[in-house]
Short mmCIF file of C-alpha atoms in Angstrom, two decimals:
data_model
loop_
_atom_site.label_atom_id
_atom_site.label_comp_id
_atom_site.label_asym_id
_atom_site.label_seq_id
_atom_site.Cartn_x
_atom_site.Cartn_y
_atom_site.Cartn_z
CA UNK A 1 0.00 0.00 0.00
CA UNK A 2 1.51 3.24 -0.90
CA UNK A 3 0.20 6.57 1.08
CA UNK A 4 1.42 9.76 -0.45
CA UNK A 5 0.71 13.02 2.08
CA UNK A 6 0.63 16.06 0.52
CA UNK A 7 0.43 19.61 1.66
CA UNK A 8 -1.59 22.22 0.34
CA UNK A 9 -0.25 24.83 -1.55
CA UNK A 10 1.02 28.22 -0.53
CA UNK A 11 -2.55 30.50 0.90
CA UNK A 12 -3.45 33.95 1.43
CA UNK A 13 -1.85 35.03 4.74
CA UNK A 14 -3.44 35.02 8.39
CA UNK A 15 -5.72 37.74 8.70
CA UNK A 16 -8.27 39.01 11.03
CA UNK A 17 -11.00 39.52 8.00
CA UNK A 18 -10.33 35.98 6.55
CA UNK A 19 -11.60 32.70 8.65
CA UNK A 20 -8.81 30.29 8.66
CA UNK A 21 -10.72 27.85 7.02
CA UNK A 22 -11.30 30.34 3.67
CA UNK A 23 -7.71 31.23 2.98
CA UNK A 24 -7.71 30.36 -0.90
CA UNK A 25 -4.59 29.77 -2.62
CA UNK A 26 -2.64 32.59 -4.17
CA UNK A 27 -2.11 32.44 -7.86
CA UNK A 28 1.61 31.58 -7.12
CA UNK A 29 0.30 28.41 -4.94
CA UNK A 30 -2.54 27.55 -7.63
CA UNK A 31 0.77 27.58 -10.27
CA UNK A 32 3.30 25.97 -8.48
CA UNK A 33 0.57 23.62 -7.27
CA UNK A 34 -0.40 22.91 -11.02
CA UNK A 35 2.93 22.34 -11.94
CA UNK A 36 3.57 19.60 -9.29
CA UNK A 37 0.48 17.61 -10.57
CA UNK A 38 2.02 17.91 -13.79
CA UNK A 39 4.96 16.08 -12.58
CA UNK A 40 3.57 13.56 -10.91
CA UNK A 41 1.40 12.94 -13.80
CA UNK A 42 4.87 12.86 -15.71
CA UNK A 43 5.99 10.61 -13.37
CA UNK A 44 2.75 8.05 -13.66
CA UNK A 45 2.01 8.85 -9.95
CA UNK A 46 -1.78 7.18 -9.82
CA UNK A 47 -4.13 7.99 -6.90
CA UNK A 48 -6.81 5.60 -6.05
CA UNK A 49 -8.81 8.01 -4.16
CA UNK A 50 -7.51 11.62 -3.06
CA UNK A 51 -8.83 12.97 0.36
CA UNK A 52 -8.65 16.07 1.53
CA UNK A 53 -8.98 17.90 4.61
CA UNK A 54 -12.16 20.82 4.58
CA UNK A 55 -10.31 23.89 4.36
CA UNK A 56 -10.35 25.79 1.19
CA UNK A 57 -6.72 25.71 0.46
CA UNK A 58 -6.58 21.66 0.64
CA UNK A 59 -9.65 21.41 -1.19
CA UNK A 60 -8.16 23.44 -3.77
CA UNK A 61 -4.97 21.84 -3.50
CA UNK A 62 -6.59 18.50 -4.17
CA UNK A 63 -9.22 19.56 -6.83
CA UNK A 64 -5.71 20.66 -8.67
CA UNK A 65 -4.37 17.16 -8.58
CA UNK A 66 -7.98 16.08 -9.59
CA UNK A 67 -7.92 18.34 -12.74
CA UNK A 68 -4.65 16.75 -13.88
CA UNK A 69 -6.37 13.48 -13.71
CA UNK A 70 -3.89 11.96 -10.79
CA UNK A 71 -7.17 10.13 -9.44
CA UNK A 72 -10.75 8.97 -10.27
CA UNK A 73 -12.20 10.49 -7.02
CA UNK A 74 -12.38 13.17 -4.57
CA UNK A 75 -13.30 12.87 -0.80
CA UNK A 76 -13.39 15.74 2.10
CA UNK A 77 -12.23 13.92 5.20
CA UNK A 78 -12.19 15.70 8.14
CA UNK A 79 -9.48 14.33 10.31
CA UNK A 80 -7.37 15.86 8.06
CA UNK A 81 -8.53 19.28 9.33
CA UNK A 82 -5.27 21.37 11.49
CA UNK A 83 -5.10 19.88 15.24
CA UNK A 84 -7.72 17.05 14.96
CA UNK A 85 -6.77 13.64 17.17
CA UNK A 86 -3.96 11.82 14.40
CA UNK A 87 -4.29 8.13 16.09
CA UNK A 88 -8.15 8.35 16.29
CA UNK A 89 -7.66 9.69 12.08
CA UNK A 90 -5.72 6.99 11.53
CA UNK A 91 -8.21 4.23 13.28
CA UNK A 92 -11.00 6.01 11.53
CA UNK A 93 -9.38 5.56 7.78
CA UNK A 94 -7.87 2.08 8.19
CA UNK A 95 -11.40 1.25 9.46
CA UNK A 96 -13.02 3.22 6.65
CA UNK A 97 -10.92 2.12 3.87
CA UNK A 98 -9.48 -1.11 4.41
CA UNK A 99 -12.51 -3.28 2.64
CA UNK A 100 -12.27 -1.02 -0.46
CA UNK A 101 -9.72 -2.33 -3.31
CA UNK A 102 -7.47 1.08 -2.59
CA UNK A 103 -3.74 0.42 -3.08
CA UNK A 104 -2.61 4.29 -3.01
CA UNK A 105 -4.40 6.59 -1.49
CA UNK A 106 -3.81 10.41 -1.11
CA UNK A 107 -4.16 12.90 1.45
CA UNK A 108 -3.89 16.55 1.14
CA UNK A 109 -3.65 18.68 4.18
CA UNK A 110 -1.98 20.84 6.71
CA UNK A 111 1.73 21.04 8.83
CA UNK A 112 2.44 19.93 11.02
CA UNK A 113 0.03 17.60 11.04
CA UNK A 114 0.53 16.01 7.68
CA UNK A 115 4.25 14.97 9.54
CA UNK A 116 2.39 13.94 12.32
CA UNK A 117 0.46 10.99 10.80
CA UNK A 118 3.54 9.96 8.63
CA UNK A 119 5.89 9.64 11.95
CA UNK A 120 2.92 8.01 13.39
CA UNK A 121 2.79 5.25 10.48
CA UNK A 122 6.22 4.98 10.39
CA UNK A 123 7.38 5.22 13.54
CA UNK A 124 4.31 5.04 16.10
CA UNK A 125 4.54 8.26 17.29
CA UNK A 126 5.36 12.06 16.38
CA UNK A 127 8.86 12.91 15.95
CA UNK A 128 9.15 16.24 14.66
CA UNK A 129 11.53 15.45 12.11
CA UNK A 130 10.55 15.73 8.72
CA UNK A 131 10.32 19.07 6.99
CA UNK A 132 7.62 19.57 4.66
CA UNK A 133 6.88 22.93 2.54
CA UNK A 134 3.74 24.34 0.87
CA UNK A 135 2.80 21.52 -1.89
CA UNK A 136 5.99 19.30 -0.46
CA UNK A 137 4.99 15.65 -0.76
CA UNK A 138 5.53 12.67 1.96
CA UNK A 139 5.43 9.19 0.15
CA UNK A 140 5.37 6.43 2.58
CA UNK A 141 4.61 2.17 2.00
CA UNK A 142 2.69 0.13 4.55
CA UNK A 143 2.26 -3.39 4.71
CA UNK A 144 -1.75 -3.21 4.87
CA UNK A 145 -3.80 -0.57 5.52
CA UNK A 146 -5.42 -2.29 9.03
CA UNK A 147 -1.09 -2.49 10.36
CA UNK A 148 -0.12 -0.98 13.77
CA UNK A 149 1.08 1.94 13.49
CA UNK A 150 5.28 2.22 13.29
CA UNK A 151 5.43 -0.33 10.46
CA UNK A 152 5.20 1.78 7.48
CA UNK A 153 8.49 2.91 5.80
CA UNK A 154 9.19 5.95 4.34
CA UNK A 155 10.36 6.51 0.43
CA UNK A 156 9.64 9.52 -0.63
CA UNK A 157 9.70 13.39 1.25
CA UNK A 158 10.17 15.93 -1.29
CA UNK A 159 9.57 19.70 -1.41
CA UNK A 160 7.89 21.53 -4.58
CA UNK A 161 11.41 22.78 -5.85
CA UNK A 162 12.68 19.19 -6.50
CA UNK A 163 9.84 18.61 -8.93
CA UNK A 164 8.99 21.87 -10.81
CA UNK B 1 24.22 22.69 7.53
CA UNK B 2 23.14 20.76 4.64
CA UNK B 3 24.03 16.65 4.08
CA UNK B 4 23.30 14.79 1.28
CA UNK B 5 23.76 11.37 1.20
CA UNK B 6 23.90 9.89 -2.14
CA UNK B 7 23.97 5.81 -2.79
CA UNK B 8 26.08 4.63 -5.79
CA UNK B 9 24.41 4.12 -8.99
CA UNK B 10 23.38 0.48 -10.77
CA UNK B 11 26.41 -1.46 -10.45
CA UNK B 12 27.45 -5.06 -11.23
CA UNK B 13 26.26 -7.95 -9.91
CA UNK B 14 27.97 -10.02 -6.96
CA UNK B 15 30.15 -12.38 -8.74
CA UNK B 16 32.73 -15.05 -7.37
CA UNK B 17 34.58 -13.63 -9.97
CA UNK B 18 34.97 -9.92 -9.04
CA UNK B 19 36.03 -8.90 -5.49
CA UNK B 20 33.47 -6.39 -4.02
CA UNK B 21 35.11 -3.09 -4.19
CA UNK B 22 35.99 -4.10 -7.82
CA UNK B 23 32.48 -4.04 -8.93
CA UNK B 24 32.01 -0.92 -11.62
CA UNK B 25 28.72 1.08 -12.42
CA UNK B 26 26.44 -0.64 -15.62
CA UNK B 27 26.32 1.32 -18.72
CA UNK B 28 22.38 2.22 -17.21
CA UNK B 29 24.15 3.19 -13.35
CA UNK B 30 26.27 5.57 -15.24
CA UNK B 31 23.80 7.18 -17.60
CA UNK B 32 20.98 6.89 -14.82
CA UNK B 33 23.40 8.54 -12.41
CA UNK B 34 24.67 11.15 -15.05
CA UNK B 35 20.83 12.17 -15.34
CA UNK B 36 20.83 12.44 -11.69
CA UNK B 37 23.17 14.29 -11.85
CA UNK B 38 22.03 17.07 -14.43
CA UNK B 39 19.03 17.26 -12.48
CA UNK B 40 20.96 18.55 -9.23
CA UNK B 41 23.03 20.72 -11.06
CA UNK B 42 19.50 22.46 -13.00
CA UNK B 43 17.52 22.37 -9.02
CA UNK B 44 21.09 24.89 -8.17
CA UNK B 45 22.26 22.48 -5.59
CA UNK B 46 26.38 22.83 -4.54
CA UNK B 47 28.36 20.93 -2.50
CA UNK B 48 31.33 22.00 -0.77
CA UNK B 49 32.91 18.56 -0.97
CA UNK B 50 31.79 15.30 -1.57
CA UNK B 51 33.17 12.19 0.54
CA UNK B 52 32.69 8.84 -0.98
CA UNK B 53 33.26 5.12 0.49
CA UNK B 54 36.71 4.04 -0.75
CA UNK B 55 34.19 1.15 -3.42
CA UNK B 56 34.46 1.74 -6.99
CA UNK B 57 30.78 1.77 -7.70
CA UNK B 58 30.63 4.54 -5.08
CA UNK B 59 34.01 6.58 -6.29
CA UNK B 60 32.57 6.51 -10.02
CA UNK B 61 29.44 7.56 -8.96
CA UNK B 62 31.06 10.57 -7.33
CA UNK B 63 33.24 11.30 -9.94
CA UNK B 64 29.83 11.66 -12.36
CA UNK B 65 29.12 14.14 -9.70
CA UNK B 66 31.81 16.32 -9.88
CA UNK B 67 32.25 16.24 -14.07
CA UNK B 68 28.35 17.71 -13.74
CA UNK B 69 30.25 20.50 -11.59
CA UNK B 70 28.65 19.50 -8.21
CA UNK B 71 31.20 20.25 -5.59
CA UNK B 72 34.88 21.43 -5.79
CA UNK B 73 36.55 18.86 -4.18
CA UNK B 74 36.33 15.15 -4.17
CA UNK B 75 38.11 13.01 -1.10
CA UNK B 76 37.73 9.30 -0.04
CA UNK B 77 36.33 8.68 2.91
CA UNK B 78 36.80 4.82 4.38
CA UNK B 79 34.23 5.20 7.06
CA UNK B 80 31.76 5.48 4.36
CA UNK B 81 32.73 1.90 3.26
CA UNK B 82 29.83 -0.84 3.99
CA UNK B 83 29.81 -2.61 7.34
CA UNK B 84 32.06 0.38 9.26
CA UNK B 85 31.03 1.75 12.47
CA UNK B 86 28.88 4.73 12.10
CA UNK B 87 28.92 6.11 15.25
CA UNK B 88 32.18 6.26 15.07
CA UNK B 89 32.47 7.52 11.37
CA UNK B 90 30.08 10.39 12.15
CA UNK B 91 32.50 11.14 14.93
CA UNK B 92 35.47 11.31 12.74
CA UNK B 93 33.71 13.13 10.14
CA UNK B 94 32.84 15.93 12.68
CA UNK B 95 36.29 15.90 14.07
CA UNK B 96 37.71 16.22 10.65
CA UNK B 97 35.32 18.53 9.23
CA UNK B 98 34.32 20.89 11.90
CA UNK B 99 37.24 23.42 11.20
CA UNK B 100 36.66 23.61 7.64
CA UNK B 101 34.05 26.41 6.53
CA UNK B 102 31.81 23.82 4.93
CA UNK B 103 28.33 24.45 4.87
CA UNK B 104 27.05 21.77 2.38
CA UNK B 105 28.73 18.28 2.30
CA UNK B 106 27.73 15.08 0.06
CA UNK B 107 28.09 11.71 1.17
CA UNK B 108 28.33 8.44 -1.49
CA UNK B 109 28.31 4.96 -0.32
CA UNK B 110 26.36 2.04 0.06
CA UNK B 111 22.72 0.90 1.80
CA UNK B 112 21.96 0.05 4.07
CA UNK B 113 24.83 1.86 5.56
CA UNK B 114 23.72 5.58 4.22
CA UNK B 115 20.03 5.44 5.31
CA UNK B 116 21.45 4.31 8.75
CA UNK B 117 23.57 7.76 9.13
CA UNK B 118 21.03 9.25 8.16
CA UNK B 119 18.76 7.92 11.20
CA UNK B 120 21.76 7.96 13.48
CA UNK B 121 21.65 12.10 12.56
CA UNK B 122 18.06 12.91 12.61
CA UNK B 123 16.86 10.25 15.58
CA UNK B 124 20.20 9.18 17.28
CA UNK B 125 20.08 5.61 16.06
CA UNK B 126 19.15 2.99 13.39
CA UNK B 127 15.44 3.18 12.31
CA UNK B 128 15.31 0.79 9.22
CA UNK B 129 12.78 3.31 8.15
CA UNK B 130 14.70 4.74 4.78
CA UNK B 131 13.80 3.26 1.47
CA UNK B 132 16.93 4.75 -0.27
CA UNK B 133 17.12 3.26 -4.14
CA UNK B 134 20.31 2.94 -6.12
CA UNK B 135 21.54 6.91 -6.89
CA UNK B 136 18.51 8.15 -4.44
CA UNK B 137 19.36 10.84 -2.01
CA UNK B 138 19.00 11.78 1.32
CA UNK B 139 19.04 14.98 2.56
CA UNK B 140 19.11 16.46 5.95
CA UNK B 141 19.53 19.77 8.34
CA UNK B 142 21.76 19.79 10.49
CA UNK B 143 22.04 22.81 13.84
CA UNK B 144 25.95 21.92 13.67
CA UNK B 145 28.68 19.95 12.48
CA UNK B 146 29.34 18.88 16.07
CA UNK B 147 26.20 18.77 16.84
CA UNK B 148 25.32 14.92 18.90
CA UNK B 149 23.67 12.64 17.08
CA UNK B 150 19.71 12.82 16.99
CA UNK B 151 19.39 16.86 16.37
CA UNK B 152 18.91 16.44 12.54
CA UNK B 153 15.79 17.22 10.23
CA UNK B 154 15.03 15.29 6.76
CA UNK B 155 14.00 17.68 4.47
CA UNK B 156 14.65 15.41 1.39
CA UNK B 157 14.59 11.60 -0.02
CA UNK B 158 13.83 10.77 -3.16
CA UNK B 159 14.67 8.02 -5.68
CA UNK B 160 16.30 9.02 -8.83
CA UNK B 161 12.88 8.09 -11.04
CA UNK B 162 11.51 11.22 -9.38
CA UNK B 163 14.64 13.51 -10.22
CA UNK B 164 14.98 12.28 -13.81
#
């Protein structure tokens, strides 16, 4: 099973006038956004599903990667949402998932938790080591989708600049 | 500070035939390495000096990366040989390397050797968490040179059919 973790792209700033959860992508994000899809399509990166955390800029992150026709579908999944319980995320989408045919699934979300669950797969708990910029990408294998967390491996952590 | 650490191209087979270090880079490890090697050069990345295990697959593989222009300086580096005691290589590295105005240093050698200094840097000891592919890279933060073992960040791993 491959899981690739991917954050959204660079947003309007924090302001007082803008809910957090409406900062849109800026037309630099949107672009450097687009032209990571394009590489991944280049690549013959294939998503079985893409989910995406509610906020506007993942949603628009992800509906980027669905334009370039990485994957067939689109889901909001709200554990992906900034500060939500990771373990309980993680129990929720191995329970959710694991009796569909998925064998690479996307998620498109937030720092640090987007980290978060990878150490958590990989390692069983947060470590605060990986780095990940706007529209950086985490790829990571596991052995099922229903494993403990800590057995996953990771393959892949690369930010925007290495692609585009 | 900035560490990259590199693993050798395709290289030939194990054979009764050819002792170990002997063993050269394919005609497809030397053009899939050159390639690699472009790519760094076009994403603007410089080392100061690469350090390579004392193997031939690794020192060809570092010499592709200095005829693309990558660093200054090549050296051999024994600790970077397979089987060697990292701990103590990442010691003598510091020691040796600490006084020199260095900022970005590459590493080539072997797996699963490299993806285990890596984890000795970023989490203090072996993880068996790296999937590092023939010339993938590593790369990693550092506070300090001398810094102990464990203070490290991954910013970067990728395999080369995402770089070329």
């Amino acid at each position: 099973m491959e899981l690739y973790l991917i954050r959204h792209g660079i947003a309007q700033e924090q302001s007082p006038t803008i809910p957090d959860g409406d900062r849109q992508l800026t037309k630099k994000g949107k672009d450097k956004t687009q032209r990571v899809a394009q590489r991944l399509q280049a690549i013959g990166v294939e998503f079985d599903l893409i989910l995406t955390s509610p906020l506007v800029r993942s949603q628009q992150t992800a509906q980027i990667l669905m334009d370039q026709g990485l994957a067939p579908q689109l889901e909001s999944f709200s554990p992906l949402a900034p500060g939500e319980d990771i373990p309980q995320g993680i129990a929720y989408l191995t329970a959710e998932y694991r009796h569909r045919s998925h064998r690479c699934l996307a998620l498109v979300g937030h720092q640090p938790d987007l980290a978060n669950w990878a150490e958590y797969l990989i390692f069983g708990s947060p470590q605060g080591k990986l780095i990940v910029k706007k529209a950086g990408i985490i790829g990571l294998t596991l052995p099922s989708w229903d494993c403990p967390p800590g057995e996953g491996q990771l393959f892949l952590l690369t930010p925007p600049r290495w692609l585009v």
